[in-house]
């Protein structure tokens, strides 16, 4: 079956531009997560949805970052007024349930470069 | 907060050598533990997991045992292959009742023929 997909795969933005990153989770998966992975580092948690409810956004680094999942399926991560420090790979993951034992399935990521 | 510490890389081994990648964690409660792998040019994939103390996760010849007494989840493989070259991430979930994964920094493994 189809896995988690993300688009675009690569995005180059000029400093100050707004960007929107899309995630299509596995169909029927309840939980959706966004992570940020800097070069040479492990992924770091940004935000978490259970269906359409954003239950945790404690990892969002600033109020320039905003995420939504309005119908409990597709999610969009928006970054306003991008800065160079926002350059990273943004990973989306989904899991079938809301339990912490459940496997999270990752998409290929969107590599954002801010010039 | 919860954290994961794994051995620094890179690790370079000859084919058929024994592999150990150390991972220790700090967490409140009873987390689930995971190893994820990232092959060159590919996304993160689950390699194995263990959800309670003394459980052993295994897959593709890799094993890791959840040791609560030493707060460890070391990854082992008896005989590595060139195709095992990748970055390996140790992670936990549910340590403080939170579902999102907390990752280590990753260990790059290179296996040479």
mmCIF file with all atom_site columns, C-alpha atoms in Angstrom:
data_model
loop_
_atom_site.group_PDB
_atom_site.id
_atom_site.type_symbol
_atom_site.label_atom_id
_atom_site.label_alt_id
_atom_site.label_comp_id
_atom_site.label_asym_id
_atom_site.label_entity_id
_atom_site.label_seq_id
_atom_site.pdbx_PDB_ins_code
_atom_site.Cartn_x
_atom_site.Cartn_y
_atom_site.Cartn_z
_atom_site.occupancy
_atom_site.B_iso_or_equiv
_atom_site.pdbx_formal_charge
_atom_site.auth_seq_id
_atom_site.auth_comp_id
_atom_site.auth_asym_id
_atom_site.auth_atom_id
_atom_site.pdbx_PDB_model_num
ATOM 1   C CA . UNK A 1 1   ? 0.000  0.000   0.000  1.00 0.00 ? 1   UNK A CA 1
ATOM 2   C CA . UNK A 1 2   ? 0.970  3.633   -0.267 1.00 0.00 ? 2   UNK A CA 1
ATOM 3   C CA . UNK A 1 3   ? 3.256  5.015   2.379  1.00 0.00 ? 3   UNK A CA 1
ATOM 4   C CA . UNK A 1 4   ? 3.549  8.532   3.734  1.00 0.00 ? 4   UNK A CA 1
ATOM 5   C CA . UNK A 1 5   ? 4.188  11.054  1.000  1.00 0.00 ? 5   UNK A CA 1
ATOM 6   C CA . UNK A 1 6   ? 5.494  14.592  1.267  1.00 0.00 ? 6   UNK A CA 1
ATOM 7   C CA . UNK A 1 7   ? 5.704  17.452  -1.191 1.00 0.00 ? 7   UNK A CA 1
ATOM 8   C CA . UNK A 1 8   ? 7.671  19.171  -2.398 1.00 0.00 ? 8   UNK A CA 1
ATOM 9   C CA . UNK A 1 9   ? 10.749 17.007  -1.906 1.00 0.00 ? 9   UNK A CA 1
ATOM 10  C CA . UNK A 1 10  ? 13.024 20.019  -2.210 1.00 0.00 ? 10  UNK A CA 1
ATOM 11  C CA . UNK A 1 11  ? 12.263 23.674  -1.598 1.00 0.00 ? 11  UNK A CA 1
ATOM 12  C CA . UNK A 1 12  ? 14.550 26.665  -1.947 1.00 0.00 ? 12  UNK A CA 1
ATOM 13  C CA . UNK A 1 13  ? 13.281 29.890  -0.441 1.00 0.00 ? 13  UNK A CA 1
ATOM 14  C CA . UNK A 1 14  ? 14.706 33.341  -0.126 1.00 0.00 ? 14  UNK A CA 1
ATOM 15  C CA . UNK A 1 15  ? 14.956 34.679  3.387  1.00 0.00 ? 15  UNK A CA 1
ATOM 16  C CA . UNK A 1 16  ? 11.657 36.270  4.352  1.00 0.00 ? 16  UNK A CA 1
ATOM 17  C CA . UNK A 1 17  ? 9.478  34.156  2.060  1.00 0.00 ? 17  UNK A CA 1
ATOM 18  C CA . UNK A 1 18  ? 6.627  32.000  3.334  1.00 0.00 ? 18  UNK A CA 1
ATOM 19  C CA . UNK A 1 19  ? 6.642  28.266  2.562  1.00 0.00 ? 19  UNK A CA 1
ATOM 20  C CA . UNK A 1 20  ? 4.063  25.480  2.876  1.00 0.00 ? 20  UNK A CA 1
ATOM 21  C CA . UNK A 1 21  ? 5.021  21.824  3.192  1.00 0.00 ? 21  UNK A CA 1
ATOM 22  C CA . UNK A 1 22  ? 2.470  19.093  2.616  1.00 0.00 ? 22  UNK A CA 1
ATOM 23  C CA . UNK A 1 23  ? 2.146  15.651  4.177  1.00 0.00 ? 23  UNK A CA 1
ATOM 24  C CA . UNK A 1 24  ? -0.172 12.856  3.031  1.00 0.00 ? 24  UNK A CA 1
ATOM 25  C CA . UNK A 1 25  ? -0.257 10.205  5.779  1.00 0.00 ? 25  UNK A CA 1
ATOM 26  C CA . UNK A 1 26  ? -1.145 6.576   5.354  1.00 0.00 ? 26  UNK A CA 1
ATOM 27  C CA . UNK A 1 27  ? -4.897 6.332   4.876  1.00 0.00 ? 27  UNK A CA 1
ATOM 28  C CA . UNK A 1 28  ? -6.762 5.802   8.131  1.00 0.00 ? 28  UNK A CA 1
ATOM 29  C CA . UNK A 1 29  ? -3.857 6.673   10.393 1.00 0.00 ? 29  UNK A CA 1
ATOM 30  C CA . UNK A 1 30  ? -5.008 8.593   13.433 1.00 0.00 ? 30  UNK A CA 1
ATOM 31  C CA . UNK A 1 31  ? -1.764 10.213  14.505 1.00 0.00 ? 31  UNK A CA 1
ATOM 32  C CA . UNK A 1 32  ? 0.433  12.554  12.498 1.00 0.00 ? 32  UNK A CA 1
ATOM 33  C CA . UNK A 1 33  ? 3.752  14.009  13.551 1.00 0.00 ? 33  UNK A CA 1
ATOM 34  C CA . UNK A 1 34  ? 6.109  16.639  12.167 1.00 0.00 ? 34  UNK A CA 1
ATOM 35  C CA . UNK A 1 35  ? 9.835  16.531  12.910 1.00 0.00 ? 35  UNK A CA 1
ATOM 36  C CA . UNK A 1 36  ? 12.753 18.749  11.931 1.00 0.00 ? 36  UNK A CA 1
ATOM 37  C CA . UNK A 1 37  ? 16.106 17.159  11.107 1.00 0.00 ? 37  UNK A CA 1
ATOM 38  C CA . UNK A 1 38  ? 19.160 19.377  10.906 1.00 0.00 ? 38  UNK A CA 1
ATOM 39  C CA . UNK A 1 39  ? 22.195 18.137  9.006  1.00 0.00 ? 39  UNK A CA 1
ATOM 40  C CA . UNK A 1 40  ? 23.983 15.388  10.907 1.00 0.00 ? 40  UNK A CA 1
ATOM 41  C CA . UNK A 1 41  ? 21.439 15.326  13.724 1.00 0.00 ? 41  UNK A CA 1
ATOM 42  C CA . UNK A 1 42  ? 18.522 13.185  14.771 1.00 0.00 ? 42  UNK A CA 1
ATOM 43  C CA . UNK A 1 43  ? 14.976 14.331  14.054 1.00 0.00 ? 43  UNK A CA 1
ATOM 44  C CA . UNK A 1 44  ? 13.447 16.684  16.605 1.00 0.00 ? 44  UNK A CA 1
ATOM 45  C CA . UNK A 1 45  ? 9.733  16.815  17.353 1.00 0.00 ? 45  UNK A CA 1
ATOM 46  C CA . UNK A 1 46  ? 7.738  19.814  16.179 1.00 0.00 ? 46  UNK A CA 1
ATOM 47  C CA . UNK A 1 47  ? 4.038  19.026  16.543 1.00 0.00 ? 47  UNK A CA 1
ATOM 48  C CA . UNK A 1 48  ? 1.510  16.196  16.833 1.00 0.00 ? 48  UNK A CA 1
ATOM 49  C CA . UNK A 1 49  ? -2.072 15.698  15.651 1.00 0.00 ? 49  UNK A CA 1
ATOM 50  C CA . UNK A 1 50  ? -4.615 13.135  16.663 1.00 0.00 ? 50  UNK A CA 1
ATOM 51  C CA . UNK A 1 51  ? -7.134 13.237  13.838 1.00 0.00 ? 51  UNK A CA 1
ATOM 52  C CA . UNK A 1 52  ? -7.757 16.966  13.300 1.00 0.00 ? 52  UNK A CA 1
ATOM 53  C CA . UNK A 1 53  ? -6.829 18.003  16.833 1.00 0.00 ? 53  UNK A CA 1
ATOM 54  C CA . UNK A 1 54  ? -3.378 19.446  17.387 1.00 0.00 ? 54  UNK A CA 1
ATOM 55  C CA . UNK A 1 55  ? -2.546 17.930  20.764 1.00 0.00 ? 55  UNK A CA 1
ATOM 56  C CA . UNK A 1 56  ? 1.030  19.081  21.149 1.00 0.00 ? 56  UNK A CA 1
ATOM 57  C CA . UNK A 1 57  ? 2.864  21.943  19.484 1.00 0.00 ? 57  UNK A CA 1
ATOM 58  C CA . UNK A 1 58  ? 5.551  22.332  22.096 1.00 0.00 ? 58  UNK A CA 1
ATOM 59  C CA . UNK A 1 59  ? 8.348  21.674  19.606 1.00 0.00 ? 59  UNK A CA 1
ATOM 60  C CA . UNK A 1 60  ? 7.522  24.482  17.201 1.00 0.00 ? 60  UNK A CA 1
ATOM 61  C CA . UNK A 1 61  ? 10.555 26.773  17.433 1.00 0.00 ? 61  UNK A CA 1
ATOM 62  C CA . UNK A 1 62  ? 8.736  30.074  16.998 1.00 0.00 ? 62  UNK A CA 1
ATOM 63  C CA . UNK A 1 63  ? 5.384  31.616  16.174 1.00 0.00 ? 63  UNK A CA 1
ATOM 64  C CA . UNK A 1 64  ? 6.497  31.695  12.536 1.00 0.00 ? 64  UNK A CA 1
ATOM 65  C CA . UNK A 1 65  ? 5.738  27.963  12.403 1.00 0.00 ? 65  UNK A CA 1
ATOM 66  C CA . UNK A 1 66  ? 2.150  26.846  12.025 1.00 0.00 ? 66  UNK A CA 1
ATOM 67  C CA . UNK A 1 67  ? 0.653  23.430  11.275 1.00 0.00 ? 67  UNK A CA 1
ATOM 68  C CA . UNK A 1 68  ? -2.842 22.257  10.484 1.00 0.00 ? 68  UNK A CA 1
ATOM 69  C CA . UNK A 1 69  ? -4.742 19.079  9.664  1.00 0.00 ? 69  UNK A CA 1
ATOM 70  C CA . UNK A 1 70  ? -8.267 20.362  9.116  1.00 0.00 ? 70  UNK A CA 1
ATOM 71  C CA . UNK A 1 71  ? -9.966 17.136  8.007  1.00 0.00 ? 71  UNK A CA 1
ATOM 72  C CA . UNK A 1 72  ? -7.849 14.704  9.968  1.00 0.00 ? 72  UNK A CA 1
ATOM 73  C CA . UNK A 1 73  ? -5.929 13.514  6.928  1.00 0.00 ? 73  UNK A CA 1
ATOM 74  C CA . UNK A 1 74  ? -3.561 15.747  4.939  1.00 0.00 ? 74  UNK A CA 1
ATOM 75  C CA . UNK A 1 75  ? -1.424 18.125  6.984  1.00 0.00 ? 75  UNK A CA 1
ATOM 76  C CA . UNK A 1 76  ? 0.387  21.304  6.071  1.00 0.00 ? 76  UNK A CA 1
ATOM 77  C CA . UNK A 1 77  ? 3.337  22.832  7.891  1.00 0.00 ? 77  UNK A CA 1
ATOM 78  C CA . UNK A 1 78  ? 3.692  26.517  7.144  1.00 0.00 ? 78  UNK A CA 1
ATOM 79  C CA . UNK A 1 79  ? 6.722  28.611  7.898  1.00 0.00 ? 79  UNK A CA 1
ATOM 80  C CA . UNK A 1 80  ? 6.346  32.364  7.645  1.00 0.00 ? 80  UNK A CA 1
ATOM 81  C CA . UNK A 1 81  ? 9.182  34.804  6.978  1.00 0.00 ? 81  UNK A CA 1
ATOM 82  C CA . UNK A 1 82  ? 11.737 32.023  6.605  1.00 0.00 ? 82  UNK A CA 1
ATOM 83  C CA . UNK A 1 83  ? 15.170 32.457  8.162  1.00 0.00 ? 83  UNK A CA 1
ATOM 84  C CA . UNK A 1 84  ? 18.440 30.695  7.349  1.00 0.00 ? 84  UNK A CA 1
ATOM 85  C CA . UNK A 1 85  ? 18.229 28.689  10.572 1.00 0.00 ? 85  UNK A CA 1
ATOM 86  C CA . UNK A 1 86  ? 15.019 27.113  9.244  1.00 0.00 ? 86  UNK A CA 1
ATOM 87  C CA . UNK A 1 87  ? 17.093 25.193  6.668  1.00 0.00 ? 87  UNK A CA 1
ATOM 88  C CA . UNK A 1 88  ? 16.592 21.506  7.476  1.00 0.00 ? 88  UNK A CA 1
ATOM 89  C CA . UNK A 1 89  ? 14.766 18.388  6.380  1.00 0.00 ? 89  UNK A CA 1
ATOM 90  C CA . UNK A 1 90  ? 11.155 18.369  7.554  1.00 0.00 ? 90  UNK A CA 1
ATOM 91  C CA . UNK A 1 91  ? 9.833  14.878  8.189  1.00 0.00 ? 91  UNK A CA 1
ATOM 92  C CA . UNK A 1 92  ? 6.244  13.789  8.526  1.00 0.00 ? 92  UNK A CA 1
ATOM 93  C CA . UNK A 1 93  ? 5.244  10.519  10.176 1.00 0.00 ? 93  UNK A CA 1
ATOM 94  C CA . UNK A 1 94  ? 1.924  8.810   10.814 1.00 0.00 ? 94  UNK A CA 1
ATOM 95  C CA . UNK A 1 95  ? 0.805  5.967   13.031 1.00 0.00 ? 95  UNK A CA 1
ATOM 96  C CA . UNK A 1 96  ? -2.330 3.872   13.086 1.00 0.00 ? 96  UNK A CA 1
ATOM 97  C CA . UNK A 1 97  ? -3.313 4.685   16.656 1.00 0.00 ? 97  UNK A CA 1
ATOM 98  C CA . UNK A 1 98  ? -2.471 7.206   19.345 1.00 0.00 ? 98  UNK A CA 1
ATOM 99  C CA . UNK A 1 99  ? -0.467 4.782   21.457 1.00 0.00 ? 99  UNK A CA 1
ATOM 100 C CA . UNK A 1 100 ? 3.202  5.269   22.162 1.00 0.00 ? 100 UNK A CA 1
ATOM 101 C CA . UNK A 1 101 ? 3.960  1.641   21.313 1.00 0.00 ? 101 UNK A CA 1
ATOM 102 C CA . UNK A 1 102 ? 2.689  2.062   17.784 1.00 0.00 ? 102 UNK A CA 1
ATOM 103 C CA . UNK A 1 103 ? 5.140  2.269   14.896 1.00 0.00 ? 103 UNK A CA 1
ATOM 104 C CA . UNK A 1 104 ? 5.517  5.646   13.235 1.00 0.00 ? 104 UNK A CA 1
ATOM 105 C CA . UNK A 1 105 ? 5.937  5.490   9.452  1.00 0.00 ? 105 UNK A CA 1
ATOM 106 C CA . UNK A 1 106 ? 8.011  8.264   7.967  1.00 0.00 ? 106 UNK A CA 1
ATOM 107 C CA . UNK A 1 107 ? 7.772  10.068  4.678  1.00 0.00 ? 107 UNK A CA 1
ATOM 108 C CA . UNK A 1 108 ? 10.839 10.896  2.559  1.00 0.00 ? 108 UNK A CA 1
ATOM 109 C CA . UNK A 1 109 ? 11.017 14.425  3.923  1.00 0.00 ? 109 UNK A CA 1
ATOM 110 C CA . UNK A 1 110 ? 11.125 17.892  2.421  1.00 0.00 ? 110 UNK A CA 1
ATOM 111 C CA . UNK A 1 111 ? 14.588 19.454  2.279  1.00 0.00 ? 111 UNK A CA 1
ATOM 112 C CA . UNK A 1 112 ? 14.197 23.210  2.829  1.00 0.00 ? 112 UNK A CA 1
ATOM 113 C CA . UNK A 1 113 ? 17.070 25.515  1.975  1.00 0.00 ? 113 UNK A CA 1
ATOM 114 C CA . UNK A 1 114 ? 16.734 29.172  2.897  1.00 0.00 ? 114 UNK A CA 1
ATOM 115 C CA . UNK A 1 115 ? 19.110 31.493  1.077  1.00 0.00 ? 115 UNK A CA 1
ATOM 116 C CA . UNK B 2 1   ? 12.955 15.803  29.849 1.00 0.00 ? 1   UNK B CA 1
ATOM 117 C CA . UNK B 2 2   ? 13.418 12.505  28.092 1.00 0.00 ? 2   UNK B CA 1
ATOM 118 C CA . UNK B 2 3   ? 16.635 11.967  26.179 1.00 0.00 ? 3   UNK B CA 1
ATOM 119 C CA . UNK B 2 4   ? 18.552 9.366   24.192 1.00 0.00 ? 4   UNK B CA 1
ATOM 120 C CA . UNK B 2 5   ? 22.322 9.066   23.980 1.00 0.00 ? 5   UNK B CA 1
ATOM 121 C CA . UNK B 2 6   ? 23.954 6.867   21.380 1.00 0.00 ? 6   UNK B CA 1
ATOM 122 C CA . UNK B 2 7   ? 27.557 6.269   20.498 1.00 0.00 ? 7   UNK B CA 1
ATOM 123 C CA . UNK B 2 8   ? 29.201 8.745   18.210 1.00 0.00 ? 8   UNK B CA 1
ATOM 124 C CA . UNK B 2 9   ? 30.122 7.653   14.739 1.00 0.00 ? 9   UNK B CA 1
ATOM 125 C CA . UNK B 2 10  ? 31.203 7.077   12.205 1.00 0.00 ? 10  UNK B CA 1
ATOM 126 C CA . UNK B 2 11  ? 31.746 3.373   12.685 1.00 0.00 ? 11  UNK B CA 1
ATOM 127 C CA . UNK B 2 12  ? 33.656 1.513   9.976  1.00 0.00 ? 12  UNK B CA 1
ATOM 128 C CA . UNK B 2 13  ? 33.661 -2.288  9.927  1.00 0.00 ? 13  UNK B CA 1
ATOM 129 C CA . UNK B 2 14  ? 34.767 -5.003  7.573  1.00 0.00 ? 14  UNK B CA 1
ATOM 130 C CA . UNK B 2 15  ? 32.156 -7.309  6.135  1.00 0.00 ? 15  UNK B CA 1
ATOM 131 C CA . UNK B 2 16  ? 31.171 -10.149 8.517  1.00 0.00 ? 16  UNK B CA 1
ATOM 132 C CA . UNK B 2 17  ? 32.394 -8.239  11.590 1.00 0.00 ? 17  UNK B CA 1
ATOM 133 C CA . UNK B 2 18  ? 30.308 -8.022  14.780 1.00 0.00 ? 18  UNK B CA 1
ATOM 134 C CA . UNK B 2 19  ? 28.405 -4.797  15.311 1.00 0.00 ? 19  UNK B CA 1
ATOM 135 C CA . UNK B 2 20  ? 27.384 -3.073  18.537 1.00 0.00 ? 20  UNK B CA 1
ATOM 136 C CA . UNK B 2 21  ? 25.913 0.422   18.652 1.00 0.00 ? 21  UNK B CA 1
ATOM 137 C CA . UNK B 2 22  ? 25.325 1.575   22.209 1.00 0.00 ? 22  UNK B CA 1
ATOM 138 C CA . UNK B 2 23  ? 22.180 3.420   23.217 1.00 0.00 ? 23  UNK B CA 1
ATOM 139 C CA . UNK B 2 24  ? 21.132 4.615   26.662 1.00 0.00 ? 24  UNK B CA 1
ATOM 140 C CA . UNK B 2 25  ? 18.105 6.629   27.619 1.00 0.00 ? 25  UNK B CA 1
ATOM 141 C CA . UNK B 2 26  ? 16.693 8.855   30.322 1.00 0.00 ? 26  UNK B CA 1
ATOM 142 C CA . UNK B 2 27  ? 12.944 8.851   30.765 1.00 0.00 ? 27  UNK B CA 1
ATOM 143 C CA . UNK B 2 28  ? 10.243 8.957   33.375 1.00 0.00 ? 28  UNK B CA 1
ATOM 144 C CA . UNK B 2 29  ? 7.774  6.136   33.304 1.00 0.00 ? 29  UNK B CA 1
ATOM 145 C CA . UNK B 2 30  ? 8.031  3.179   30.957 1.00 0.00 ? 30  UNK B CA 1
ATOM 146 C CA . UNK B 2 31  ? 8.932  4.211   27.423 1.00 0.00 ? 31  UNK B CA 1
ATOM 147 C CA . UNK B 2 32  ? 8.869  2.104   24.285 1.00 0.00 ? 32  UNK B CA 1
ATOM 148 C CA . UNK B 2 33  ? 12.250 1.861   22.549 1.00 0.00 ? 33  UNK B CA 1
ATOM 149 C CA . UNK B 2 34  ? 13.002 1.828   18.834 1.00 0.00 ? 34  UNK B CA 1
ATOM 150 C CA . UNK B 2 35  ? 15.829 1.582   16.357 1.00 0.00 ? 35  UNK B CA 1
ATOM 151 C CA . UNK B 2 36  ? 15.267 3.363   13.053 1.00 0.00 ? 36  UNK B CA 1
ATOM 152 C CA . UNK B 2 37  ? 17.573 3.135   10.029 1.00 0.00 ? 37  UNK B CA 1
ATOM 153 C CA . UNK B 2 38  ? 18.161 5.608   7.232  1.00 0.00 ? 38  UNK B CA 1
ATOM 154 C CA . UNK B 2 39  ? 19.767 4.096   4.131  1.00 0.00 ? 39  UNK B CA 1
ATOM 155 C CA . UNK B 2 40  ? 21.510 6.457   1.696  1.00 0.00 ? 40  UNK B CA 1
ATOM 156 C CA . UNK B 2 41  ? 18.936 8.476   -0.225 1.00 0.00 ? 41  UNK B CA 1
ATOM 157 C CA . UNK B 2 42  ? 15.988 6.928   1.605  1.00 0.00 ? 42  UNK B CA 1
ATOM 158 C CA . UNK B 2 43  ? 13.649 7.879   4.430  1.00 0.00 ? 43  UNK B CA 1
ATOM 159 C CA . UNK B 2 44  ? 13.646 6.644   8.017  1.00 0.00 ? 44  UNK B CA 1
ATOM 160 C CA . UNK B 2 45  ? 12.453 3.075   8.448  1.00 0.00 ? 45  UNK B CA 1
ATOM 161 C CA . UNK B 2 46  ? 11.691 1.171   11.608 1.00 0.00 ? 46  UNK B CA 1
ATOM 162 C CA . UNK B 2 47  ? 14.294 -1.550  12.161 1.00 0.00 ? 47  UNK B CA 1
ATOM 163 C CA . UNK B 2 48  ? 13.025 -3.021  15.433 1.00 0.00 ? 48  UNK B CA 1
ATOM 164 C CA . UNK B 2 49  ? 11.280 -2.099  18.654 1.00 0.00 ? 49  UNK B CA 1
ATOM 165 C CA . UNK B 2 50  ? 10.631 -3.260  22.203 1.00 0.00 ? 50  UNK B CA 1
ATOM 166 C CA . UNK B 2 51  ? 7.766  -2.038  24.327 1.00 0.00 ? 51  UNK B CA 1
ATOM 167 C CA . UNK B 2 52  ? 8.570  -3.355  27.794 1.00 0.00 ? 52  UNK B CA 1
ATOM 168 C CA . UNK B 2 53  ? 11.510 -4.345  29.950 1.00 0.00 ? 53  UNK B CA 1
ATOM 169 C CA . UNK B 2 54  ? 13.402 -7.502  28.917 1.00 0.00 ? 54  UNK B CA 1
ATOM 170 C CA . UNK B 2 55  ? 11.702 -7.580  25.512 1.00 0.00 ? 55  UNK B CA 1
ATOM 171 C CA . UNK B 2 56  ? 14.028 -8.316  22.617 1.00 0.00 ? 56  UNK B CA 1
ATOM 172 C CA . UNK B 2 57  ? 13.363 -6.730  19.253 1.00 0.00 ? 57  UNK B CA 1
ATOM 173 C CA . UNK B 2 58  ? 14.841 -8.370  16.175 1.00 0.00 ? 58  UNK B CA 1
ATOM 174 C CA . UNK B 2 59  ? 14.796 -7.907  12.414 1.00 0.00 ? 59  UNK B CA 1
ATOM 175 C CA . UNK B 2 60  ? 17.157 -8.606  9.477  1.00 0.00 ? 60  UNK B CA 1
ATOM 176 C CA . UNK B 2 61  ? 19.707 -10.177 11.835 1.00 0.00 ? 61  UNK B CA 1
ATOM 177 C CA . UNK B 2 62  ? 19.746 -7.152  14.142 1.00 0.00 ? 62  UNK B CA 1
ATOM 178 C CA . UNK B 2 63  ? 18.777 -7.480  17.809 1.00 0.00 ? 63  UNK B CA 1
ATOM 179 C CA . UNK B 2 64  ? 18.320 -5.182  20.786 1.00 0.00 ? 64  UNK B CA 1
ATOM 180 C CA . UNK B 2 65  ? 17.147 -5.966  24.317 1.00 0.00 ? 65  UNK B CA 1
ATOM 181 C CA . UNK B 2 66  ? 15.283 -3.483  26.509 1.00 0.00 ? 66  UNK B CA 1
ATOM 182 C CA . UNK B 2 67  ? 17.302 -3.320  29.739 1.00 0.00 ? 67  UNK B CA 1
ATOM 183 C CA . UNK B 2 68  ? 15.482 -1.277  32.347 1.00 0.00 ? 68  UNK B CA 1
ATOM 184 C CA . UNK B 2 69  ? 18.148 -1.768  35.015 1.00 0.00 ? 69  UNK B CA 1
ATOM 185 C CA . UNK B 2 70  ? 20.828 -0.181  32.831 1.00 0.00 ? 70  UNK B CA 1
ATOM 186 C CA . UNK B 2 71  ? 18.429 2.028   30.815 1.00 0.00 ? 71  UNK B CA 1
ATOM 187 C CA . UNK B 2 72  ? 19.951 0.676   27.632 1.00 0.00 ? 72  UNK B CA 1
ATOM 188 C CA . UNK B 2 73  ? 18.867 -0.650  24.227 1.00 0.00 ? 73  UNK B CA 1
ATOM 189 C CA . UNK B 2 74  ? 22.089 -1.571  22.447 1.00 0.00 ? 74  UNK B CA 1
ATOM 190 C CA . UNK B 2 75  ? 21.875 -2.658  18.803 1.00 0.00 ? 75  UNK B CA 1
ATOM 191 C CA . UNK B 2 76  ? 23.820 -5.775  17.762 1.00 0.00 ? 76  UNK B CA 1
ATOM 192 C CA . UNK B 2 77  ? 24.377 -7.830  14.645 1.00 0.00 ? 77  UNK B CA 1
ATOM 193 C CA . UNK B 2 78  ? 26.605 -10.851 14.427 1.00 0.00 ? 78  UNK B CA 1
ATOM 194 C CA . UNK B 2 79  ? 27.853 -10.430 10.872 1.00 0.00 ? 79  UNK B CA 1
ATOM 195 C CA . UNK B 2 80  ? 27.409 -7.155  9.007  1.00 0.00 ? 80  UNK B CA 1
ATOM 196 C CA . UNK B 2 81  ? 27.114 -6.809  5.249  1.00 0.00 ? 81  UNK B CA 1
ATOM 197 C CA . UNK B 2 82  ? 27.971 -3.947  2.923  1.00 0.00 ? 82  UNK B CA 1
ATOM 198 C CA . UNK B 2 83  ? 24.230 -3.396  2.481  1.00 0.00 ? 83  UNK B CA 1
ATOM 199 C CA . UNK B 2 84  ? 23.952 -2.531  6.210  1.00 0.00 ? 84  UNK B CA 1
ATOM 200 C CA . UNK B 2 85  ? 25.798 0.736   5.601  1.00 0.00 ? 85  UNK B CA 1
ATOM 201 C CA . UNK B 2 86  ? 23.395 3.414   6.832  1.00 0.00 ? 86  UNK B CA 1
ATOM 202 C CA . UNK B 2 87  ? 22.681 5.813   9.690  1.00 0.00 ? 87  UNK B CA 1
ATOM 203 C CA . UNK B 2 88  ? 21.081 4.191   12.740 1.00 0.00 ? 88  UNK B CA 1
ATOM 204 C CA . UNK B 2 89  ? 18.911 6.125   15.193 1.00 0.00 ? 89  UNK B CA 1
ATOM 205 C CA . UNK B 2 90  ? 17.878 5.018   18.659 1.00 0.00 ? 90  UNK B CA 1
ATOM 206 C CA . UNK B 2 91  ? 14.589 6.534   19.852 1.00 0.00 ? 91  UNK B CA 1
ATOM 207 C CA . UNK B 2 92  ? 12.022 6.354   22.636 1.00 0.00 ? 92  UNK B CA 1
ATOM 208 C CA . UNK B 2 93  ? 8.350  7.138   22.951 1.00 0.00 ? 93  UNK B CA 1
ATOM 209 C CA . UNK B 2 94  ? 5.982  7.435   25.858 1.00 0.00 ? 94  UNK B CA 1
ATOM 210 C CA . UNK B 2 95  ? 8.566  8.196   28.491 1.00 0.00 ? 95  UNK B CA 1
ATOM 211 C CA . UNK B 2 96  ? 6.569  10.988  30.045 1.00 0.00 ? 96  UNK B CA 1
ATOM 212 C CA . UNK B 2 97  ? 3.255  9.869   28.680 1.00 0.00 ? 97  UNK B CA 1
ATOM 213 C CA . UNK B 2 98  ? 4.140  11.567  25.419 1.00 0.00 ? 98  UNK B CA 1
ATOM 214 C CA . UNK B 2 99  ? 3.780  9.803   22.106 1.00 0.00 ? 99  UNK B CA 1
ATOM 215 C CA . UNK B 2 100 ? 6.238  11.740  19.903 1.00 0.00 ? 100 UNK B CA 1
ATOM 216 C CA . UNK B 2 101 ? 9.598  10.081  19.378 1.00 0.00 ? 101 UNK B CA 1
ATOM 217 C CA . UNK B 2 102 ? 12.745 11.388  21.046 1.00 0.00 ? 102 UNK B CA 1
ATOM 218 C CA . UNK B 2 103 ? 15.766 10.502  18.905 1.00 0.00 ? 103 UNK B CA 1
ATOM 219 C CA . UNK B 2 104 ? 19.466 10.141  19.493 1.00 0.00 ? 104 UNK B CA 1
ATOM 220 C CA . UNK B 2 105 ? 21.852 11.921  17.157 1.00 0.00 ? 105 UNK B CA 1
ATOM 221 C CA . UNK B 2 106 ? 22.419 8.891   14.958 1.00 0.00 ? 106 UNK B CA 1
ATOM 222 C CA . UNK B 2 107 ? 25.398 6.651   14.257 1.00 0.00 ? 107 UNK B CA 1
ATOM 223 C CA . UNK B 2 108 ? 26.739 6.311   10.728 1.00 0.00 ? 108 UNK B CA 1
ATOM 224 C CA . UNK B 2 109 ? 27.882 2.784   9.885  1.00 0.00 ? 109 UNK B CA 1
ATOM 225 C CA . UNK B 2 110 ? 30.077 2.022   6.908  1.00 0.00 ? 110 UNK B CA 1
ATOM 226 C CA . UNK B 2 111 ? 30.773 -1.614  6.037  1.00 0.00 ? 111 UNK B CA 1
ATOM 227 C CA . UNK B 2 112 ? 33.629 -2.289  3.637  1.00 0.00 ? 112 UNK B CA 1
ATOM 228 C CA . UNK B 2 113 ? 34.117 -5.454  1.612  1.00 0.00 ? 113 UNK B CA 1
#
